[in-house]
Amino acid sequence: GAGVSQTPSNKVTEKGKYVELRCDPISGHTALYWYRQSLGQGPEFLIYFQGTGAADDSGLPNDRFFAVRPEGSVSTLKIQRTERGDSAVYLCASRKGRGNTEAFFGQGTRLTVV
Amino acid sequence: DQQVKQNSPSLSVQEGRISILNCDYTNSMFDYFLWYKKYPAEGPTFLISISSIKDKNEDGRFTVFLNKSAKHLSLHIVPSQPGDSAVYFCAAGDTGTASKLTFGTGTRLQVTL
């Protein structure tokens, strides 16, 4: 597609439920990132995929968070047993290969846990 | 620890004047730096970048300056326009890890008429 697409744009869920957030990167971009942005903060790194594999998952806050990218394109961020503190905007970005090139962001998914 | 810092949460500038947004970093491994602009309910949009081998990069009205010895960079917007009103994020990366960007907390720029 023309840009990074994230669905849904908004998600409200009850505490304890499971959620999946989807990211469709720019076609041909091999690198894909997930970030989380809380109110008044900058985006914080969660996980990075190069192709199908998670090359760096050091930003995932705990084992309730998991992400996959089975075919090297679309990625899904999965959050189990959601907590109110998980409420944030989840941003996905893709980049063309390695090196110091810019990453292009999607519009984000606003997750609210009530 | 905040490795990338934007100490001014907000800035107001008159249309036509220069806007200067500042950013400091602590990690010596960072070797490329980017500025992103963000409007409400949208994702960050790439604006301009600079590699650590340079001290200046210019793109139209936007210029980024890098002072490696001071671990400081700045974004200059000249002349400022009302459409520049947004939140600006400074971000830094380490080519060696080829992965994550570390972002500052952002500066909200308002360009007034």
PDB file of C-alpha atoms in Angstrom:
ATOM      1  CA  GLY A   1       0.000   0.000   0.000  1.00  0.00           C
ATOM      2  CA  ALA A   2       0.916   3.652  -0.150  1.00  0.00           C
ATOM      3  CA  GLY A   3       1.595   3.972   3.552  1.00  0.00           C
ATOM      4  CA  VAL A   4       1.701   2.019   6.784  1.00  0.00           C
ATOM      5  CA  SER A   5      -1.814   0.943   7.720  1.00  0.00           C
ATOM      6  CA  GLN A   6      -2.904   0.038  11.239  1.00  0.00           C
ATOM      7  CA  THR A   7      -6.187  -1.494  12.325  1.00  0.00           C
ATOM      8  CA  PRO A   8      -8.244  -0.861  14.280  1.00  0.00           C
ATOM      9  CA  SER A   9      -7.712   2.858  14.756  1.00  0.00           C
ATOM     10  CA  ASN A  10      -9.388   2.668  18.162  1.00  0.00           C
ATOM     11  CA  LYS A  11      -9.917  -0.282  20.504  1.00  0.00           C
ATOM     12  CA  VAL A  12     -11.685  -0.283  23.847  1.00  0.00           C
ATOM     13  CA  THR A  13     -11.406  -3.465  25.857  1.00  0.00           C
ATOM     14  CA  GLU A  14     -12.117  -4.659  29.361  1.00  0.00           C
ATOM     15  CA  LYS A  15      -9.348  -5.369  31.829  1.00  0.00           C
ATOM     16  CA  GLY A  16      -8.205  -8.964  31.530  1.00  0.00           C
ATOM     17  CA  LYS A  17      -9.225  -9.414  27.890  1.00  0.00           C
ATOM     18  CA  TYR A  18      -6.991 -10.334  24.956  1.00  0.00           C
ATOM     19  CA  VAL A  19      -6.404  -7.923  22.070  1.00  0.00           C
ATOM     20  CA  GLU A  20      -4.718  -8.058  18.682  1.00  0.00           C
ATOM     21  CA  LEU A  21      -3.458  -5.014  16.838  1.00  0.00           C
ATOM     22  CA  ARG A  22      -2.590  -5.250  13.149  1.00  0.00           C
ATOM     23  CA  CYS A  23       0.030  -3.480  11.072  1.00  0.00           C
ATOM     24  CA  ASP A  24       0.313  -3.563   7.278  1.00  0.00           C
ATOM     25  CA  PRO A  25       3.691  -2.036   6.322  1.00  0.00           C
ATOM     26  CA  ILE A  26       4.728  -0.325   3.123  1.00  0.00           C
ATOM     27  CA  SER A  27       5.155  -2.903   0.381  1.00  0.00           C
ATOM     28  CA  GLY A  28       8.749  -4.060   0.101  1.00  0.00           C
ATOM     29  CA  HIS A  29       9.833  -2.750   3.486  1.00  0.00           C
ATOM     30  CA  THR A  30      11.684  -5.536   5.274  1.00  0.00           C
ATOM     31  CA  ALA A  31      12.066  -3.822   8.640  1.00  0.00           C
ATOM     32  CA  LEU A  32       9.019  -3.379  10.881  1.00  0.00           C
ATOM     33  CA  TYR A  33       8.817  -1.803  14.331  1.00  0.00           C
ATOM     34  CA  TRP A  34       6.233  -1.520  17.066  1.00  0.00           C
ATOM     35  CA  TYR A  35       6.282   1.460  19.427  1.00  0.00           C
ATOM     36  CA  ARG A  36       4.008   2.521  22.259  1.00  0.00           C
ATOM     37  CA  GLN A  37       3.232   6.148  23.040  1.00  0.00           C
ATOM     38  CA  SER A  38       1.727   7.160  26.362  1.00  0.00           C
ATOM     39  CA  LEU A  39       0.249  10.599  26.996  1.00  0.00           C
ATOM     40  CA  GLY A  40       2.906  13.310  27.110  1.00  0.00           C
ATOM     41  CA  GLN A  41       5.691  10.936  26.118  1.00  0.00           C
ATOM     42  CA  GLY A  42       7.567  10.121  22.965  1.00  0.00           C
ATOM     43  CA  PRO A  43       7.156   6.761  21.252  1.00  0.00           C
ATOM     44  CA  GLU A  44       8.886   3.937  23.139  1.00  0.00           C
ATOM     45  CA  PHE A  45      10.358   0.975  21.278  1.00  0.00           C
ATOM     46  CA  LEU A  46       8.725  -2.412  21.758  1.00  0.00           C
ATOM     47  CA  ILE A  47       9.969  -4.816  19.078  1.00  0.00           C
ATOM     48  CA  TYR A  48      11.745  -4.902  15.721  1.00  0.00           C
ATOM     49  CA  PHE A  49      11.347  -7.414  12.903  1.00  0.00           C
ATOM     50  CA  GLN A  50      13.761  -7.905  10.038  1.00  0.00           C
ATOM     51  CA  GLY A  51      11.826 -10.099   7.649  1.00  0.00           C
ATOM     52  CA  THR A  52       9.910 -12.751   9.582  1.00  0.00           C
ATOM     53  CA  GLY A  53      12.114 -12.872  12.648  1.00  0.00           C
ATOM     54  CA  ALA A  54      12.082 -10.662  15.726  1.00  0.00           C
ATOM     55  CA  ALA A  55      15.579  -9.207  15.674  1.00  0.00           C
ATOM     56  CA  ASP A  56      15.131  -7.190  18.859  1.00  0.00           C
ATOM     57  CA  ASP A  57      12.291  -7.640  21.359  1.00  0.00           C
ATOM     58  CA  SER A  58      14.028  -5.914  24.245  1.00  0.00           C
ATOM     59  CA  GLY A  59      11.308  -3.282  24.549  1.00  0.00           C
ATOM     60  CA  LEU A  60       8.415  -5.637  25.273  1.00  0.00           C
ATOM     61  CA  PRO A  61       7.410  -4.794  28.860  1.00  0.00           C
ATOM     62  CA  ASN A  62       6.525  -8.351  29.963  1.00  0.00           C
ATOM     63  CA  ASP A  63       5.420 -11.740  28.694  1.00  0.00           C
ATOM     64  CA  ARG A  64       1.824 -10.576  28.193  1.00  0.00           C
ATOM     65  CA  PHE A  65       3.049  -8.870  25.028  1.00  0.00           C
ATOM     66  CA  PHE A  66       3.892 -10.842  21.918  1.00  0.00           C
ATOM     67  CA  ALA A  67       4.224  -9.994  18.229  1.00  0.00           C
ATOM     68  CA  VAL A  68       4.433 -12.021  15.047  1.00  0.00           C
ATOM     69  CA  ARG A  69       5.181 -11.413  11.397  1.00  0.00           C
ATOM     70  CA  PRO A  70       4.784 -14.863   9.849  1.00  0.00           C
ATOM     71  CA  GLU A  71       5.209 -13.980   6.181  1.00  0.00           C
ATOM     72  CA  GLY A  72       7.496 -10.995   6.502  1.00  0.00           C
ATOM     73  CA  SER A  73       4.791  -8.467   5.727  1.00  0.00           C
ATOM     74  CA  VAL A  74       1.762  -7.955   8.021  1.00  0.00           C
ATOM     75  CA  SER A  75       2.484  -7.983  11.731  1.00  0.00           C
ATOM     76  CA  THR A  76       0.194  -8.541  14.713  1.00  0.00           C
ATOM     77  CA  LEU A  77       0.874  -7.286  18.226  1.00  0.00           C
ATOM     78  CA  LYS A  78      -0.890  -9.428  20.785  1.00  0.00           C
ATOM     79  CA  ILE A  79      -1.582  -8.425  24.371  1.00  0.00           C
ATOM     80  CA  GLN A  80      -2.908 -10.973  26.853  1.00  0.00           C
ATOM     81  CA  ARG A  81      -4.729 -10.228  30.126  1.00  0.00           C
ATOM     82  CA  THR A  82      -4.803  -6.508  29.393  1.00  0.00           C
ATOM     83  CA  GLU A  83      -4.288  -4.062  32.247  1.00  0.00           C
ATOM     84  CA  ARG A  84      -5.337  -0.417  32.538  1.00  0.00           C
ATOM     85  CA  GLY A  85      -1.664   0.571  32.299  1.00  0.00           C
ATOM     86  CA  ASP A  86      -1.558  -0.870  28.777  1.00  0.00           C
ATOM     87  CA  SER A  87      -3.724   2.019  27.577  1.00  0.00           C
ATOM     88  CA  ALA A  88      -1.694   3.967  25.021  1.00  0.00           C
ATOM     89  CA  VAL A  89      -1.317   4.593  21.309  1.00  0.00           C
ATOM     90  CA  TYR A  90       0.446   1.695  19.634  1.00  0.00           C
ATOM     91  CA  LEU A  91       2.429   2.783  16.598  1.00  0.00           C
ATOM     92  CA  CYS A  92       3.817   0.648  13.824  1.00  0.00           C
ATOM     93  CA  ALA A  93       6.614   1.774  11.505  1.00  0.00           C
ATOM     94  CA  SER A  94       8.376   0.232   8.541  1.00  0.00           C
ATOM     95  CA  ARG A  95      11.705   0.918   6.917  1.00  0.00           C
ATOM     96  CA  LYS A  96      13.342  -0.115   3.682  1.00  0.00           C
ATOM     97  CA  GLY A  97      16.069  -2.527   4.743  1.00  0.00           C
ATOM     98  CA  ARG A  98      18.868  -1.781   7.121  1.00  0.00           C
ATOM     99  CA  GLY A  99      20.963   1.295   7.666  1.00  0.00           C
ATOM    100  CA  ASN A 100      20.127   4.782   8.786  1.00  0.00           C
ATOM    101  CA  THR A 101      17.101   5.468   6.664  1.00  0.00           C
ATOM    102  CA  GLU A 102      13.914   6.965   7.938  1.00  0.00           C
ATOM    103  CA  ALA A 103      11.099   4.886   9.355  1.00  0.00           C
ATOM    104  CA  PHE A 104       7.543   5.581   8.165  1.00  0.00           C
ATOM    105  CA  PHE A 105       4.811   5.428  10.772  1.00  0.00           C
ATOM    106  CA  GLY A 106       1.185   4.416  10.629  1.00  0.00           C
ATOM    107  CA  GLN A 107      -1.524   6.484  12.291  1.00  0.00           C
ATOM    108  CA  GLY A 108      -1.529   4.255  15.338  1.00  0.00           C
ATOM    109  CA  THR A 109      -4.085   2.250  17.300  1.00  0.00           C
ATOM    110  CA  ARG A 110      -5.433   3.925  20.413  1.00  0.00           C
ATOM    111  CA  LEU A 111      -5.985   1.190  22.983  1.00  0.00           C
ATOM    112  CA  THR A 112      -8.104   1.935  26.020  1.00  0.00           C
ATOM    113  CA  VAL A 113      -8.405  -0.678  28.758  1.00  0.00           C
ATOM    114  CA  VAL A 114     -11.363  -0.041  31.070  1.00  0.00           C
TER     115      VAL A 114
ATOM    116  CA  ASP B   1      17.049   6.896  31.887  1.00  0.00           C
ATOM    117  CA  GLN B   2      16.081   9.440  29.286  1.00  0.00           C
ATOM    118  CA  GLN B   3      18.720   9.075  26.569  1.00  0.00           C
ATOM    119  CA  VAL B   4      17.122  11.699  24.324  1.00  0.00           C
ATOM    120  CA  LYS B   5      15.840  14.863  25.954  1.00  0.00           C
ATOM    121  CA  GLN B   6      13.735  17.713  24.683  1.00  0.00           C
ATOM    122  CA  ASN B   7      13.666  20.115  27.587  1.00  0.00           C
ATOM    123  CA  SER B   8      11.152  22.564  26.146  1.00  0.00           C
ATOM    124  CA  PRO B   9       7.656  21.071  26.177  1.00  0.00           C
ATOM    125  CA  SER B  10       6.288  23.980  24.176  1.00  0.00           C
ATOM    126  CA  LEU B  11       7.332  26.889  21.993  1.00  0.00           C
ATOM    127  CA  SER B  12       5.370  29.756  20.488  1.00  0.00           C
ATOM    128  CA  VAL B  13       6.709  31.665  17.484  1.00  0.00           C
ATOM    129  CA  GLN B  14       5.257  34.358  15.292  1.00  0.00           C
ATOM    130  CA  GLU B  15       4.631  33.564  11.641  1.00  0.00           C
ATOM    131  CA  GLY B  16       7.634  34.465   9.485  1.00  0.00           C
ATOM    132  CA  ARG B  17      10.115  34.211  12.358  1.00  0.00           C
ATOM    133  CA  ILE B  18      12.608  31.444  13.046  1.00  0.00           C
ATOM    134  CA  SER B  19      11.631  28.446  15.185  1.00  0.00           C
ATOM    135  CA  ILE B  20      14.467  26.673  16.992  1.00  0.00           C
ATOM    136  CA  LEU B  21      13.780  23.321  18.611  1.00  0.00           C
ATOM    137  CA  ASN B  22      16.477  21.723  20.743  1.00  0.00           C
ATOM    138  CA  CYS B  23      17.418  18.174  21.623  1.00  0.00           C
ATOM    139  CA  ASP B  24      20.141  16.657  23.814  1.00  0.00           C
ATOM    140  CA  TYR B  25      21.307  13.063  23.965  1.00  0.00           C
ATOM    141  CA  THR B  26      23.505  11.068  26.291  1.00  0.00           C
ATOM    142  CA  ASN B  27      24.334   7.858  24.399  1.00  0.00           C
ATOM    143  CA  SER B  28      27.640   8.169  22.495  1.00  0.00           C
ATOM    144  CA  MET B  29      26.688   5.215  20.308  1.00  0.00           C
ATOM    145  CA  PHE B  30      23.958   7.211  18.532  1.00  0.00           C
ATOM    146  CA  ASP B  31      25.173   8.012  15.047  1.00  0.00           C
ATOM    147  CA  TYR B  32      22.112   9.228  13.235  1.00  0.00           C
ATOM    148  CA  PHE B  33      19.374  11.576  14.261  1.00  0.00           C
ATOM    149  CA  LEU B  34      15.942  12.367  12.920  1.00  0.00           C
ATOM    150  CA  TRP B  35      13.163  14.858  13.471  1.00  0.00           C
ATOM    151  CA  TYR B  36       9.545  13.815  13.220  1.00  0.00           C
ATOM    152  CA  LYS B  37       6.468  16.010  13.174  1.00  0.00           C
ATOM    153  CA  LYS B  38       3.176  14.852  14.607  1.00  0.00           C
ATOM    154  CA  TYR B  39      -0.341  16.200  14.191  1.00  0.00           C
ATOM    155  CA  PRO B  40      -3.137  15.067  16.525  1.00  0.00           C
ATOM    156  CA  ALA B  41      -4.571  11.621  15.722  1.00  0.00           C
ATOM    157  CA  GLU B  42      -1.866  10.956  13.140  1.00  0.00           C
ATOM    158  CA  GLY B  43       1.372   9.013  13.267  1.00  0.00           C
ATOM    159  CA  PRO B  44       4.727  10.813  13.308  1.00  0.00           C
ATOM    160  CA  THR B  45       5.856  12.056   9.902  1.00  0.00           C
ATOM    161  CA  PHE B  46       9.534  12.091   8.989  1.00  0.00           C
ATOM    162  CA  LEU B  47      10.920  15.588   8.506  1.00  0.00           C
ATOM    163  CA  ILE B  48      14.705  15.576   8.239  1.00  0.00           C
ATOM    164  CA  SER B  49      17.701  13.536   9.381  1.00  0.00           C
ATOM    165  CA  ILE B  50      21.415  13.907   9.913  1.00  0.00           C
ATOM    166  CA  SER B  51      24.281  11.463  10.158  1.00  0.00           C
ATOM    167  CA  SER B  52      26.966  11.927  12.769  1.00  0.00           C
ATOM    168  CA  ILE B  53      29.560  12.500  10.039  1.00  0.00           C
ATOM    169  CA  LYS B  54      27.866  15.805   9.232  1.00  0.00           C
ATOM    170  CA  ASP B  55      27.178  18.869  11.315  1.00  0.00           C
ATOM    171  CA  LYS B  56      24.424  20.353   9.184  1.00  0.00           C
ATOM    172  CA  ASN B  57      21.691  19.180   6.855  1.00  0.00           C
ATOM    173  CA  GLU B  58      19.286  21.456   5.056  1.00  0.00           C
ATOM    174  CA  ASP B  59      15.999  20.742   3.294  1.00  0.00           C
ATOM    175  CA  GLY B  60      14.035  23.767   2.200  1.00  0.00           C
ATOM    176  CA  ARG B  61      12.873  25.698   5.266  1.00  0.00           C
ATOM    177  CA  PHE B  62      14.235  23.034   7.622  1.00  0.00           C
ATOM    178  CA  THR B  63      17.833  22.790   8.816  1.00  0.00           C
ATOM    179  CA  VAL B  64      19.198  20.400  11.409  1.00  0.00           C
ATOM    180  CA  PHE B  65      22.462  21.183  13.208  1.00  0.00           C
ATOM    181  CA  LEU B  66      24.478  18.585  15.099  1.00  0.00           C
ATOM    182  CA  ASN B  67      27.110  19.356  17.745  1.00  0.00           C
ATOM    183  CA  LYS B  68      28.624  15.990  18.625  1.00  0.00           C
ATOM    184  CA  SER B  69      30.970  17.264  21.301  1.00  0.00           C
ATOM    185  CA  ALA B  70      28.015  18.804  23.150  1.00  0.00           C
ATOM    186  CA  LYS B  71      25.694  15.902  22.250  1.00  0.00           C
ATOM    187  CA  HIS B  72      23.188  18.453  21.059  1.00  0.00           C
ATOM    188  CA  LEU B  73      21.118  18.933  17.964  1.00  0.00           C
ATOM    189  CA  SER B  74      18.656  21.549  16.887  1.00  0.00           C
ATOM    190  CA  LEU B  75      16.012  22.004  14.223  1.00  0.00           C
ATOM    191  CA  HIS B  76      15.608  25.419  12.629  1.00  0.00           C
ATOM    192  CA  ILE B  77      12.482  26.319  10.699  1.00  0.00           C
ATOM    193  CA  VAL B  78      12.724  29.502   8.646  1.00  0.00           C
ATOM    194  CA  PRO B  79      10.333  31.126   7.981  1.00  0.00           C
ATOM    195  CA  SER B  80       7.806  29.558  10.334  1.00  0.00           C
ATOM    196  CA  GLN B  81       4.296  29.037   8.959  1.00  0.00           C
ATOM    197  CA  PRO B  82       0.987  28.353  10.759  1.00  0.00           C
ATOM    198  CA  GLY B  83       0.935  24.849   9.183  1.00  0.00           C
ATOM    199  CA  ASP B  84       4.125  24.063  11.081  1.00  0.00           C
ATOM    200  CA  SER B  85       2.142  23.995  14.321  1.00  0.00           C
ATOM    201  CA  ALA B  86       2.536  20.433  15.604  1.00  0.00           C
ATOM    202  CA  VAL B  87       4.498  18.340  18.090  1.00  0.00           C
ATOM    203  CA  TYR B  88       8.098  17.775  17.036  1.00  0.00           C
ATOM    204  CA  PHE B  89      10.009  14.700  18.183  1.00  0.00           C
ATOM    205  CA  CYS B  90      13.749  14.285  18.108  1.00  0.00           C
ATOM    206  CA  ALA B  91      14.894  10.685  17.618  1.00  0.00           C
ATOM    207  CA  ALA B  92      18.270   8.979  17.638  1.00  0.00           C
ATOM    208  CA  GLY B  93      19.544   5.650  16.380  1.00  0.00           C
ATOM    209  CA  ASP B  94      22.627   3.472  16.404  1.00  0.00           C
ATOM    210  CA  THR B  95      23.482   2.067  12.972  1.00  0.00           C
ATOM    211  CA  GLY B  96      25.311  -0.778  14.663  1.00  0.00           C
ATOM    212  CA  THR B  97      22.090  -2.148  16.085  1.00  0.00           C
ATOM    213  CA  ALA B  98      20.205  -1.197  12.903  1.00  0.00           C
ATOM    214  CA  SER B  99      17.012  -1.195  14.852  1.00  0.00           C
ATOM    215  CA  LYS B 100      15.177   0.955  17.287  1.00  0.00           C
ATOM    216  CA  LEU B 101      14.916   4.705  17.444  1.00  0.00           C
ATOM    217  CA  THR B 102      14.963   6.404  20.824  1.00  0.00           C
ATOM    218  CA  PHE B 103      12.625   9.382  20.969  1.00  0.00           C
ATOM    219  CA  GLY B 104      12.494  12.512  23.066  1.00  0.00           C
ATOM    220  CA  THR B 105       9.279  13.596  24.773  1.00  0.00           C
ATOM    221  CA  GLY B 106       8.463  16.159  22.092  1.00  0.00           C
ATOM    222  CA  THR B 107       8.101  19.931  21.804  1.00  0.00           C
ATOM    223  CA  ARG B 108       4.763  21.448  20.886  1.00  0.00           C
ATOM    224  CA  LEU B 109       5.309  24.273  18.409  1.00  0.00           C
ATOM    225  CA  GLN B 110       2.640  26.885  17.891  1.00  0.00           C
ATOM    226  CA  VAL B 111       3.087  29.374  15.080  1.00  0.00           C
ATOM    227  CA  THR B 112       0.906  32.393  15.616  1.00  0.00           C
ATOM    228  CA  LEU B 113      -0.334  34.886  13.068  1.00  0.00           C
TER     229      LEU B 113
END
